[in-house]
Amino acid sequence: MLDWGWLADHLGAFADRTVQHLYLAAVGLVVGFAIAFALGLVAIRRRRSYPPIAGAAGILYTIPSLVLFAALVPITGLSLLTAEVPLVIYTQVIFIRNIVAGFDAVPADVLEAADGMGYARDQRLLRVELPLAVPLIVAGLRVASVSTIGLVTITGTLGDRFGGLGFFIFEGYSRGFATEIAAGAVGSMVLALVVDAVLVRVQRFLTPWTRPPALAAERLPADAATS
Amino acid sequence: MEPDERALGNAAATVEFEHVTKRYDAGENGPGAVNDLSFVVPAGKICVLVGPSGCGKTTSLKMVNRLIEPTAGRILIDGRDISTEDPIGLRRRIGYVIQQTGLFPHQTIGENIAVVPRLLGWPASRQRERAEELLGIVGLDAARYRDRYPSQLSGGERQRVGVARALAADPPLMLMDEPFGAVDPIVREHLQNELLRVQADLAKTILFVTHDIDEAIKMGDLVAVMQNGGRLAQFAPPAELLARPASEFVARFVGADRGLKRMSLMRVRDLPLHAAVTARPGDDAADALRRITADPFPYLLLVDRSGAPIGWFDEAEIPATGTLSADAAVSMSPLFAPETTLKDALSMLLDNEVQAGIAVDRGGRVLGLVTDGDIAAAARPDGPAARPDAGA
Ligand SMILES: Nc1ncnc2c1ncn2[C@@H]1O[C@H](COP(=O)(O)OP(=O)(O)OP(=O)(O)O)[C@@H](O)[C@H]1O
Ligand SMILES: [Mg+2]
């Protein structure tokens, strides 16, 4: 049975840990995205660099997270950096693949039209390719967010300054207190789901053209009237 | 209007290909995609590049806006070698329509049309006005279509938007690569007519690619027939192409029905019309009989006060005395407008089982007579009326 009284007494701590959780995840995601975007652009411009970049990111992804944290402690101590480096590393393979796939998904005729109408290279990248890559980039962001929010709990191994909601899992485990473990685990899961739902909204807002064509039914009369 | 735009708007550009060759595999000495192509398109004309698949039409077109660089030779626009120009600036001065339309899925129709004006830095209000004006020009209701996305349009509507987008900055030169390739024949015919109508006002220089010889003949002031290996087989106005194909290849490409095709190029106004012997109801019959006897064509055409035809009198049916009455006149012949094609005219004669039709002007007044013999004579390769008028 859950100890509801304990939960009620710890709402403040719960809120603080939720904020910390979001902060740790956000730093990892933002830094991870920035690095992956740069690597993705390199991969797009120099196609031959894509397999080694994606391969390296894939190999890093296979390192068990606890090992990575443990390996970093002697170098960077029990610091924010130690917490974030693994988070960033694990986002890479997801981000890079989705960014490259997003740019690859831009139709060839659109690129040809953009060139033919006189877009300079960077203009084309920014105003044509990037917007059209957004759906797949956001898809990657969703997967990376969920996985990063889950991973943040493990940063609790670095001590109670880290871990976000994972703090409750570690503390509850050491005290043999099921309610606290459940609170940390469920809280982390709900957080991931909420962030995912927010990102879906963000994508809809960013890509109004991908909404189902509401005007489809009007097509036929329009053509008949003008032909 | 911005000053630079006025300079563009009033001009159409001359385009010259000078011994242009393109080989995709640099090292090889193979045939190449385009081989020693030379021709001149005068300002304000539509030149159609036509030929079988893979003969180098698209390659030729893309060398004009430098999406592809020639291996040898040069291309001049208004006498200037384009290889000395900045490709980005060059492309913004050339309208470009591709077969798959290449509309930007993430931009509304209005934004799509205003792409080049936006790149050129026009003020936003002027971009919007221009987009709406162009939607009107290509026959789409601006209020309805401006804010839609391309995915919400039919194929034919998208192709119109593609043409509107290419026209946006009023370029002196347009490149169109199978612009109407992806629509059904009825919509295509409609889009062709619309482009010809727009062109009648704007008089751009247009390089138009198609693999459809009928489209080439209809749209072109000049037709460049290309054959595999990217060689120019013939460069001529459509009528000449049909009358005097330069080679076996061209003759086969234009088809065995080129006599019929020629008839669809020529119009009633191109024929020397026979004057009709006419009379009005109430005229003296004896006088009419005298006049008709003097004419080799034994029919009298009764016309009303305004000069519009009412019906025929056979020579034998004209009363010797008295006056002519409208009631006695027999059935009508088909009426031709001056712009009726000879193909349509002949078809109407056959359908009506008569030998002569009546050419009338816009007001319905008789201009003269056209017989099936006239049409057949004009359609012969050495026919008198063999001159191009498509796009005129
Ligand atoms: N990027 C390329 N690299 C190598 N060869 C090419 C390339 N583009 C075209 N070719 C070749 O050049 C030739 C001419 O191609 P092009 O696209 O100009 O033909 P086309 O006349 O437009 O044909 P279609 O009517 O099928 O569009 C073809 O043999 C084609 O295979
Ligand atoms: Mg082509």
XYZ file of C-alpha atoms and ligand atoms in Angstrom:
651
model
C 0.000 0.000 0.000
C 1.100 3.510 -0.764
C 1.683 5.924 2.040
C -0.433 8.874 0.926
C 0.477 10.865 3.994
C 4.151 10.770 3.028
C 3.273 11.988 -0.422
C 1.201 14.852 0.931
C 4.057 15.904 3.210
C 6.594 15.911 0.393
C 4.770 17.837 -2.327
C 7.224 20.724 -2.040
C 10.237 18.451 -2.452
C 8.468 16.734 -5.297
C 8.009 20.031 -7.105
C 11.640 21.020 -6.587
C 12.853 17.679 -7.898
C 10.557 17.950 -10.909
C 12.074 21.305 -11.799
C 15.555 19.886 -11.335
C 14.645 16.918 -13.485
C 13.430 19.159 -16.283
C 16.493 21.343 -15.996
C 18.927 18.432 -16.213
C 17.056 16.961 -19.175
C 16.738 20.308 -20.967
C 20.458 21.082 -20.696
C 21.308 17.669 -22.119
C 18.788 18.004 -24.924
C 19.735 21.547 -25.922
C 23.466 20.905 -25.901
C 22.946 17.533 -27.548
C 20.784 19.036 -30.267
C 23.270 21.817 -30.982
C 26.122 19.349 -31.397
C 24.023 16.910 -33.437
C 22.751 19.692 -35.709
C 26.292 20.766 -36.493
C 27.327 17.151 -37.142
C 24.163 16.598 -39.187
C 24.944 19.576 -41.416
C 28.448 18.259 -41.977
C 26.984 14.864 -42.878
C 24.527 16.428 -45.328
C 27.114 18.557 -47.069
C 29.757 15.834 -47.177
C 27.836 12.692 -47.641
C 30.859 10.485 -47.109
C 31.194 11.710 -43.533
C 27.747 10.402 -42.619
C 28.567 6.703 -42.054
C 31.495 7.395 -39.685
C 29.558 10.076 -37.791
C 26.451 7.923 -37.414
C 28.589 4.881 -36.629
C 30.490 6.650 -33.843
C 27.261 7.978 -32.339
C 25.807 4.472 -32.510
C 28.784 2.914 -30.726
C 28.663 5.533 -27.958
C 24.982 4.757 -27.565
C 25.800 1.137 -26.692
C 27.909 2.035 -23.630
C 25.894 1.157 -20.533
C 24.982 4.406 -18.779
C 26.206 3.394 -15.323
C 29.623 2.577 -16.748
C 29.784 5.942 -18.458
C 28.919 7.847 -15.283
C 31.443 5.813 -13.302
C 34.134 6.356 -15.901
C 33.607 10.119 -15.854
C 33.684 10.625 -12.092
C 37.501 10.369 -11.783
C 37.861 12.950 -14.568
C 35.136 15.485 -13.931
C 34.113 14.691 -10.359
C 30.593 14.728 -9.024
C 29.714 17.722 -11.158
C 26.974 18.879 -13.491
C 29.343 18.093 -16.328
C 29.528 14.451 -15.282
C 25.755 14.312 -15.235
C 25.284 15.980 -18.611
C 28.002 14.378 -20.737
C 26.263 10.975 -20.862
C 22.895 12.617 -21.462
C 24.333 14.521 -24.402
C 26.139 11.487 -25.759
C 23.010 9.334 -25.731
C 21.018 11.933 -27.680
C 23.488 11.993 -30.548
C 22.514 8.903 -32.443
C 18.824 9.809 -32.279
C 19.271 13.435 -33.254
C 21.811 12.905 -36.024
C 19.800 10.197 -37.740
C 16.607 12.217 -37.619
C 18.188 15.474 -38.719
C 19.807 13.802 -41.719
C 16.600 11.894 -42.512
C 14.664 15.173 -42.238
C 16.849 16.916 -44.787
C 16.862 13.834 -47.008
C 13.068 13.862 -47.017
C 12.910 17.237 -48.745
C 11.619 16.420 -52.257
C 14.133 16.768 -55.088
C 11.763 18.895 -57.187
C 11.472 21.385 -54.337
C 15.251 21.694 -54.148
C 15.516 22.083 -57.893
C 12.840 24.760 -57.896
C 14.598 26.591 -55.063
C 17.894 26.561 -56.954
C 16.233 27.526 -60.194
C 14.553 30.529 -58.641
C 17.766 31.869 -57.236
C 17.999 30.857 -53.600
C 21.585 31.128 -52.399
C 22.831 27.998 -50.660
C 22.298 29.190 -47.094
C 18.947 30.757 -47.930
C 17.798 27.461 -49.333
C 18.983 25.601 -46.245
C 17.308 27.980 -43.824
C 14.085 28.862 -45.609
C 13.294 25.734 -47.576
C 15.123 22.674 -46.285
C 14.990 23.375 -42.565
C 11.228 24.011 -42.381
C 10.562 20.889 -44.427
C 12.875 18.843 -42.197
C 11.045 19.953 -39.050
C 8.598 17.033 -38.831
C 11.374 14.441 -38.690
C 13.586 16.613 -36.506
C 10.780 17.017 -33.986
C 10.101 13.293 -34.178
C 13.727 12.782 -33.131
C 13.363 15.383 -30.419
C 10.404 13.477 -28.982
C 12.271 10.191 -28.804
C 15.354 11.880 -27.380
C 13.286 13.737 -24.757
C 11.615 10.615 -23.501
C 14.885 8.726 -23.304
C 16.753 11.637 -21.713
C 14.071 12.203 -19.094
C 14.368 8.525 -18.201
C 18.167 8.743 -18.030
C 18.119 11.757 -15.728
C 16.981 9.477 -12.903
C 20.315 7.659 -13.120
C 22.237 10.863 -12.470
C 20.996 10.267 -8.920
C 24.007 7.938 -8.590
C 26.131 11.080 -8.487
C 24.544 12.143 -5.201
C 21.526 14.028 -3.994
C 22.470 17.218 -5.896
C 21.400 15.361 -9.039
C 18.858 12.811 -10.159
C 15.717 14.920 -10.355
C 12.826 12.648 -9.501
C 15.334 9.792 -9.593
C 16.494 11.010 -6.185
C 13.312 9.513 -4.701
C 14.007 6.204 -6.389
C 17.503 5.947 -4.927
C 16.446 7.220 -1.501
C 13.389 4.979 -1.394
C 15.525 2.012 -2.414
C 18.075 2.574 0.330
C 15.267 2.990 2.907
C 13.211 0.115 1.528
C 10.288 2.530 1.141
C 8.048 1.520 -1.778
C 5.944 4.667 -1.873
C 8.957 6.854 -2.458
C 10.293 4.591 -5.246
C 6.902 4.584 -6.928
C 6.607 8.354 -6.619
C 9.969 8.868 -8.304
C 9.305 6.340 -11.062
C 5.758 7.389 -11.864
C 6.678 11.066 -11.650
C 9.471 10.568 -14.175
C 7.186 8.681 -16.537
C 4.440 11.287 -16.349
C 6.970 14.000 -16.969
C 8.129 12.214 -20.133
C 4.566 11.850 -21.377
C 3.742 15.502 -20.707
C 6.862 16.719 -22.486
C 6.051 14.450 -25.423
C 2.523 15.872 -25.639
C 3.881 19.420 -25.548
C 6.296 18.610 -28.376
C 3.443 17.282 -30.492
C 1.740 20.658 -30.068
C 4.952 22.463 -30.892
C 5.298 20.499 -34.094
C 1.704 21.259 -35.152
C 2.358 24.902 -34.535
C 5.619 24.849 -36.489
C 4.244 22.886 -39.439
C 0.746 24.144 -40.223
C 0.985 22.723 -43.751
C 1.083 19.133 -42.520
C -2.411 19.313 -41.023
C -4.892 17.188 -42.904
C -6.121 19.112 -45.938
C -9.467 20.318 -44.640
C -10.322 21.820 -47.990
C -9.916 18.582 -49.923
C -13.647 18.252 -50.543
C -13.614 21.549 -52.389
C -11.095 20.429 -54.961
C -13.298 19.060 -57.672
C -15.701 21.980 -58.029
C -12.739 24.350 -58.062
C -11.186 22.596 -61.020
C -14.431 22.267 -62.875
C -15.213 25.942 -62.427
C -11.902 27.095 -63.828
C -11.356 24.554 -66.572
C 7.004 49.821 -59.641
C 10.655 49.493 -58.752
C 12.905 50.885 -61.443
C 14.782 47.632 -62.045
C 11.507 45.846 -62.468
C 10.302 48.209 -65.146
C 13.505 47.605 -67.025
C 12.796 43.893 -66.901
C 9.097 44.092 -67.518
C 9.178 45.795 -70.841
C 11.903 43.679 -72.301
C 11.871 40.214 -73.681
C 15.248 38.595 -74.029
C 16.975 37.090 -77.034
C 18.519 33.704 -76.320
C 21.351 32.251 -78.373
C 22.872 28.798 -78.144
C 26.324 28.741 -79.697
C 27.746 25.254 -80.302
C 26.621 24.130 -76.869
C 27.733 20.660 -75.822
C 27.199 18.859 -72.545
C 28.876 15.628 -71.540
C 28.000 14.346 -68.091
C 30.970 11.970 -67.926
C 33.796 14.456 -68.248
C 36.546 12.057 -69.308
C 34.662 10.072 -71.910
C 34.327 10.875 -75.555
C 30.845 9.404 -75.785
C 27.965 11.049 -77.603
C 27.091 13.378 -74.722
C 23.707 14.523 -73.535
C 23.707 17.624 -75.756
C 25.776 17.943 -78.889
C 26.823 21.126 -80.661
C 23.485 22.827 -80.232
C 23.126 26.167 -82.016
C 20.000 28.239 -82.488
C 18.617 31.690 -81.785
C 15.308 32.481 -80.146
C 14.212 36.031 -80.966
C 12.777 38.173 -78.192
C 9.106 37.619 -77.426
C 8.839 34.223 -79.112
C 7.979 30.803 -77.769
C 10.577 28.232 -78.746
C 9.623 24.643 -78.050
C 12.278 21.986 -77.525
C 10.758 18.671 -78.471
C 12.134 15.183 -78.912
C 12.085 11.672 -77.537
C 12.870 10.931 -73.903
C 16.517 11.351 -73.018
C 17.408 13.486 -76.035
C 18.698 16.299 -73.832
C 15.797 18.750 -73.600
C 15.965 19.247 -69.863
C 19.733 19.432 -69.970
C 19.546 22.158 -72.617
C 17.027 24.122 -70.593
C 18.955 23.914 -67.354
C 22.077 25.245 -69.011
C 20.220 28.505 -69.611
C 19.818 29.224 -65.899
C 23.123 27.543 -65.107
C 21.724 24.709 -63.046
C 23.970 22.773 -65.413
C 27.179 24.135 -66.948
C 27.959 23.323 -70.586
C 31.070 21.317 -71.390
C 31.690 23.476 -74.469
C 30.090 26.357 -76.297
C 28.223 29.278 -74.811
C 24.770 30.653 -74.254
C 24.022 34.343 -74.707
C 21.061 36.230 -73.311
C 20.613 39.591 -74.993
C 24.108 39.169 -76.357
C 25.734 38.623 -72.974
C 27.557 35.378 -72.237
C 25.785 33.990 -69.177
C 28.909 32.256 -67.923
C 30.176 35.705 -66.908
C 27.114 36.407 -64.782
C 26.379 35.600 -61.168
C 24.181 32.477 -61.334
C 21.983 33.519 -58.395
C 21.169 36.897 -59.941
C 20.712 35.296 -63.354
C 18.182 32.802 -61.991
C 16.172 35.512 -60.304
C 15.750 37.187 -63.688
C 14.587 33.994 -65.384
C 11.191 32.408 -64.710
C 11.446 28.664 -64.158
C 8.668 26.094 -64.258
C 9.423 22.420 -63.690
C 7.239 19.469 -64.484
C 6.690 18.332 -60.908
C 5.840 21.982 -60.132
C 8.286 22.068 -57.195
C 5.937 24.198 -55.126
C 7.138 24.680 -51.561
C 4.844 22.526 -49.402
C 5.432 24.695 -46.323
C 4.398 27.946 -47.938
C 0.935 29.124 -48.847
C 0.058 29.641 -52.491
C 0.494 33.384 -52.032
C 3.937 32.912 -50.513
C 4.915 30.424 -53.198
C 4.089 32.865 -55.952
C 5.980 35.666 -54.246
C 9.193 33.668 -53.840
C 11.326 35.607 -56.295
C 9.889 39.036 -55.343
C 10.755 38.143 -51.744
C 14.292 37.159 -52.729
C 14.545 40.460 -54.582
C 13.440 42.294 -51.450
C 10.143 43.757 -52.593
C 8.056 45.230 -49.785
C 5.586 42.747 -48.294
C 2.495 44.617 -49.451
C 3.739 44.666 -53.015
C 4.527 40.929 -52.860
C 0.977 40.258 -51.760
C -0.559 42.418 -54.461
C 1.580 40.758 -57.095
C 0.590 37.268 -55.914
C -3.086 38.172 -56.105
C -2.717 39.753 -59.500
C -0.989 36.637 -60.824
C -3.587 34.289 -59.395
C -6.091 36.253 -61.452
C -3.903 36.024 -64.550
C -3.705 32.220 -64.331
C -7.425 31.962 -63.662
C -7.540 31.191 -59.939
C -9.668 33.155 -57.503
C -7.192 34.964 -55.239
C -9.423 35.077 -52.166
C -9.971 31.343 -52.360
C -6.496 30.106 -53.118
C -4.066 32.626 -51.625
C -3.919 31.110 -48.152
C -4.059 27.433 -49.048
C -1.110 25.093 -49.048
C -0.046 23.241 -52.211
C -1.297 19.927 -50.810
C -4.794 21.408 -50.867
C -4.753 21.977 -54.639
C -5.441 19.693 -57.577
C -2.659 18.883 -60.026
C -3.939 21.347 -62.607
C -4.234 24.117 -60.049
C -0.694 23.457 -58.864
C 0.632 23.748 -62.382
C -1.082 27.101 -62.766
C 0.531 28.245 -59.543
C 3.864 27.048 -60.903
C 3.396 29.265 -63.954
C 2.264 32.194 -61.792
C 5.343 31.803 -59.623
C 7.611 31.884 -62.658
C 5.933 35.084 -63.860
C 6.121 36.805 -60.480
C 9.066 39.116 -61.002
C 8.047 39.774 -64.612
C 11.117 38.065 -66.071
C 12.036 38.708 -69.705
C 12.715 34.994 -70.164
C 10.813 31.926 -68.993
C 12.026 28.330 -68.958
C 9.237 25.776 -68.830
C 10.065 22.072 -68.545
C 6.967 20.045 -69.435
C 4.857 22.510 -67.461
C 1.596 20.753 -68.283
C 2.917 17.206 -68.255
C 1.078 15.970 -65.189
C -2.523 16.828 -66.035
C -5.250 15.207 -68.106
C -5.675 16.221 -71.768
C -8.643 18.511 -71.154
C -7.002 20.501 -68.395
C -3.789 20.542 -70.413
C -5.542 22.015 -73.421
C -7.069 24.622 -71.155
C -3.719 25.508 -69.582
C -2.114 25.721 -73.015
C -4.754 28.161 -74.197
C -4.363 30.195 -71.052
C -0.611 30.409 -71.495
C -1.084 31.516 -75.105
C -3.570 34.141 -73.954
C -1.204 35.427 -71.268
C 1.662 35.361 -73.746
C -0.354 37.426 -76.226
C -0.290 40.241 -73.653
C 3.107 39.744 -72.069
C 5.191 38.649 -75.072
C 7.912 36.967 -73.014
C 10.643 34.905 -74.534
C 9.785 31.354 -73.571
C 11.811 28.161 -73.876
C 9.270 25.382 -73.548
C 10.138 21.702 -73.269
C 7.750 18.918 -74.186
C 7.928 15.467 -75.698
C 4.488 15.916 -77.247
C 4.718 17.013 -80.873
C 1.136 18.283 -80.882
C 1.875 20.523 -77.942
C 5.039 21.721 -79.670
C 3.145 22.616 -82.828
C 0.423 24.364 -80.911
C 2.612 26.366 -78.552
C 5.689 27.132 -80.617
C 6.538 30.123 -82.759
C 9.652 28.073 -83.349
C 10.221 24.382 -82.774
C 13.578 22.763 -82.105
C 13.297 19.048 -82.776
C 16.038 17.167 -80.963
C 17.080 13.596 -81.459
C 18.924 11.127 -79.285
C 22.466 12.101 -78.556
C 21.296 15.683 -78.054
C 21.536 16.776 -81.672
C 19.313 19.355 -83.279
C 17.356 17.637 -86.031
C 15.464 20.701 -87.252
C 14.800 24.235 -86.085
C 11.852 25.849 -87.827
C 8.424 27.382 -87.386
C 5.792 24.661 -86.922
C 4.254 25.054 -90.365
C 7.603 24.622 -92.047
C 8.391 21.642 -89.863
C 5.195 19.979 -91.040
C 5.566 21.022 -94.657
C 9.243 20.281 -95.044
C 10.647 17.888 -92.445
C 14.426 18.083 -92.730
C 15.053 14.365 -92.260
C 13.469 10.970 -92.021
C 13.718 11.255 -88.242
C 11.763 14.513 -88.153
C 9.175 13.197 -90.580
C 8.613 10.165 -88.412
C 8.603 12.220 -85.237
C 5.991 14.679 -86.439
C 3.901 11.748 -87.601
C 2.209 10.478 -90.750
C -0.731 12.801 -90.148
C 1.254 15.956 -90.617
C -1.117 17.146 -93.329
C -3.899 17.099 -90.760
C -1.654 18.735 -88.200
C -0.939 21.499 -90.672
C -4.664 22.071 -90.960
C -4.880 22.604 -87.228
C -2.220 25.280 -87.537
C -4.001 27.272 -90.233
C -7.103 29.275 -89.739
C -9.927 30.443 -91.909
C -8.522 33.959 -91.938
C -5.379 32.623 -93.636
C -7.363 31.513 -96.686
C -8.196 33.592 -99.713
C -11.991 33.727 -99.319
C -14.381 33.508 -102.260
C -16.728 36.437 -102.476
C -20.311 35.183 -102.102
C -23.064 36.368 -104.443
C -25.549 37.827 -101.978
C -28.995 39.321 -102.052
C -31.512 40.512 -99.490
C -35.091 39.439 -99.013
C -37.253 41.672 -101.248
C -34.543 42.113 -103.890
C -35.454 41.679 -107.548
C -35.213 37.981 -108.483
C -34.343 38.504 -112.134
C -31.377 40.667 -111.225
C -30.145 38.089 -108.720
C -30.488 35.343 -111.328
C -28.392 37.349 -113.764
C -25.627 37.785 -111.217
C -25.591 34.157 -110.149
C -25.383 32.912 -113.688
C -22.242 34.966 -114.163
C -20.603 33.300 -111.104
C -19.007 29.848 -111.258
C -20.518 28.912 -107.855
C -24.224 28.332 -108.603
C -25.646 29.402 -105.251
C -27.073 32.690 -104.069
C -26.653 33.615 -100.402
C -29.530 35.484 -98.843
C -28.386 37.892 -96.110
C -30.332 40.107 -93.757
C -30.092 43.874 -93.308
C -26.976 43.603 -91.148
C -25.238 41.286 -93.602
C -25.762 38.094 -91.575
C -26.529 34.978 -93.641
C -30.113 33.646 -93.798
C -29.929 30.775 -96.287
C -29.136 29.587 -99.804
C -30.954 29.700 -103.130
C -29.997 27.082 -105.681
C -29.711 28.737 -109.119
C -32.585 26.539 -110.304
C -34.885 27.647 -107.503
C -34.682 31.376 -108.104
C -37.978 32.571 -109.564
C -37.682 34.236 -112.979
C -39.708 37.241 -111.879
C -40.853 38.916 -108.681
C -38.821 39.304 -105.502
C -36.790 36.986 -103.263
C -38.400 35.734 -100.066
C -36.565 34.496 -96.975
C -39.016 31.595 -96.661
C -37.818 30.037 -99.903
C -34.159 29.971 -98.866
C -32.818 26.517 -97.912
C -30.752 25.383 -95.018
C -27.609 27.027 -93.863
C -24.007 26.026 -94.244
C -21.715 25.899 -91.230
C -20.445 29.298 -90.111
C -16.722 29.808 -89.549
C -15.111 32.464 -87.439
C -11.861 33.876 -88.837
C -9.956 32.008 -86.114
C -11.608 28.640 -86.780
C -8.835 26.178 -87.646
C -8.960 24.525 -91.047
C -9.117 21.178 -89.284
C -12.295 22.199 -87.465
C -13.688 23.825 -90.603
C -13.190 20.682 -92.676
C -14.738 18.599 -89.960
C -17.807 20.849 -89.906
C -18.155 20.584 -93.676
C -17.993 16.790 -93.466
C -20.509 16.670 -90.630
C -22.943 18.885 -92.527
C -22.372 17.075 -95.821
C -21.785 20.299 -97.686
C -18.912 21.613 -99.779
C -18.830 25.227 -98.643
C -18.992 27.066 -95.342
C -19.540 30.744 -94.667
C -16.889 32.807 -92.973
C -18.465 35.476 -90.784
C -16.928 38.249 -88.703
C -17.497 38.907 -85.017
C -20.774 40.679 -85.764
C -22.011 37.698 -87.789
C -21.671 39.436 -91.164
C -20.629 37.419 -94.183
C -16.956 37.695 -95.088
C -16.897 35.101 -97.854
C -17.049 31.402 -98.664
C -14.694 28.548 -97.901
C -14.863 25.281 -99.818
C -13.398 21.882 -98.965
C -11.202 22.289 -102.025
C -9.729 25.515 -100.587
C -8.924 23.740 -97.352
C -7.255 20.799 -99.068
C -5.231 23.134 -101.270
C -4.038 25.190 -98.325
C -2.994 22.104 -96.382
C -0.643 20.901 -99.128
C 3.007 21.287 -98.234
C 3.383 24.101 -100.765
C 0.037 25.633 -99.776
C -0.289 29.405 -99.861
C -1.384 29.802 -96.273
C 1.415 27.786 -94.709
C 2.507 30.282 -92.149
C 2.642 29.874 -88.399
C 0.162 31.706 -86.269
C 0.254 29.857 -82.956
C 0.843 32.309 -80.160
C 0.148 35.278 -82.406
N 22.831 14.277 -63.788
C 23.074 13.457 -64.817
N 24.158 12.662 -64.837
C 24.421 11.842 -65.864
N 23.659 11.749 -66.960
C 22.557 12.498 -67.022
C 22.206 13.401 -65.958
N 21.061 14.026 -66.292
C 20.710 13.548 -67.492
N 21.611 12.634 -67.938
C 21.552 11.919 -69.229
O 21.568 12.882 -70.252
C 20.656 12.542 -71.274
C 19.670 13.676 -71.498
O 18.882 13.839 -70.331
P 17.733 14.919 -70.241
O 17.206 14.883 -68.854
O 18.235 16.221 -70.719
O 16.668 14.322 -71.256
P 15.229 14.851 -71.655
O 15.240 15.112 -73.104
O 14.819 15.952 -70.770
O 14.340 13.556 -71.387
P 12.862 13.416 -70.822
O 11.926 13.721 -71.941
O 12.788 11.970 -70.428
O 12.732 14.355 -69.647
C 20.013 11.254 -70.844
O 20.631 10.207 -71.544
C 20.271 11.159 -69.377
O 20.406 9.840 -68.983
Mg 13.316 16.183 -69.241
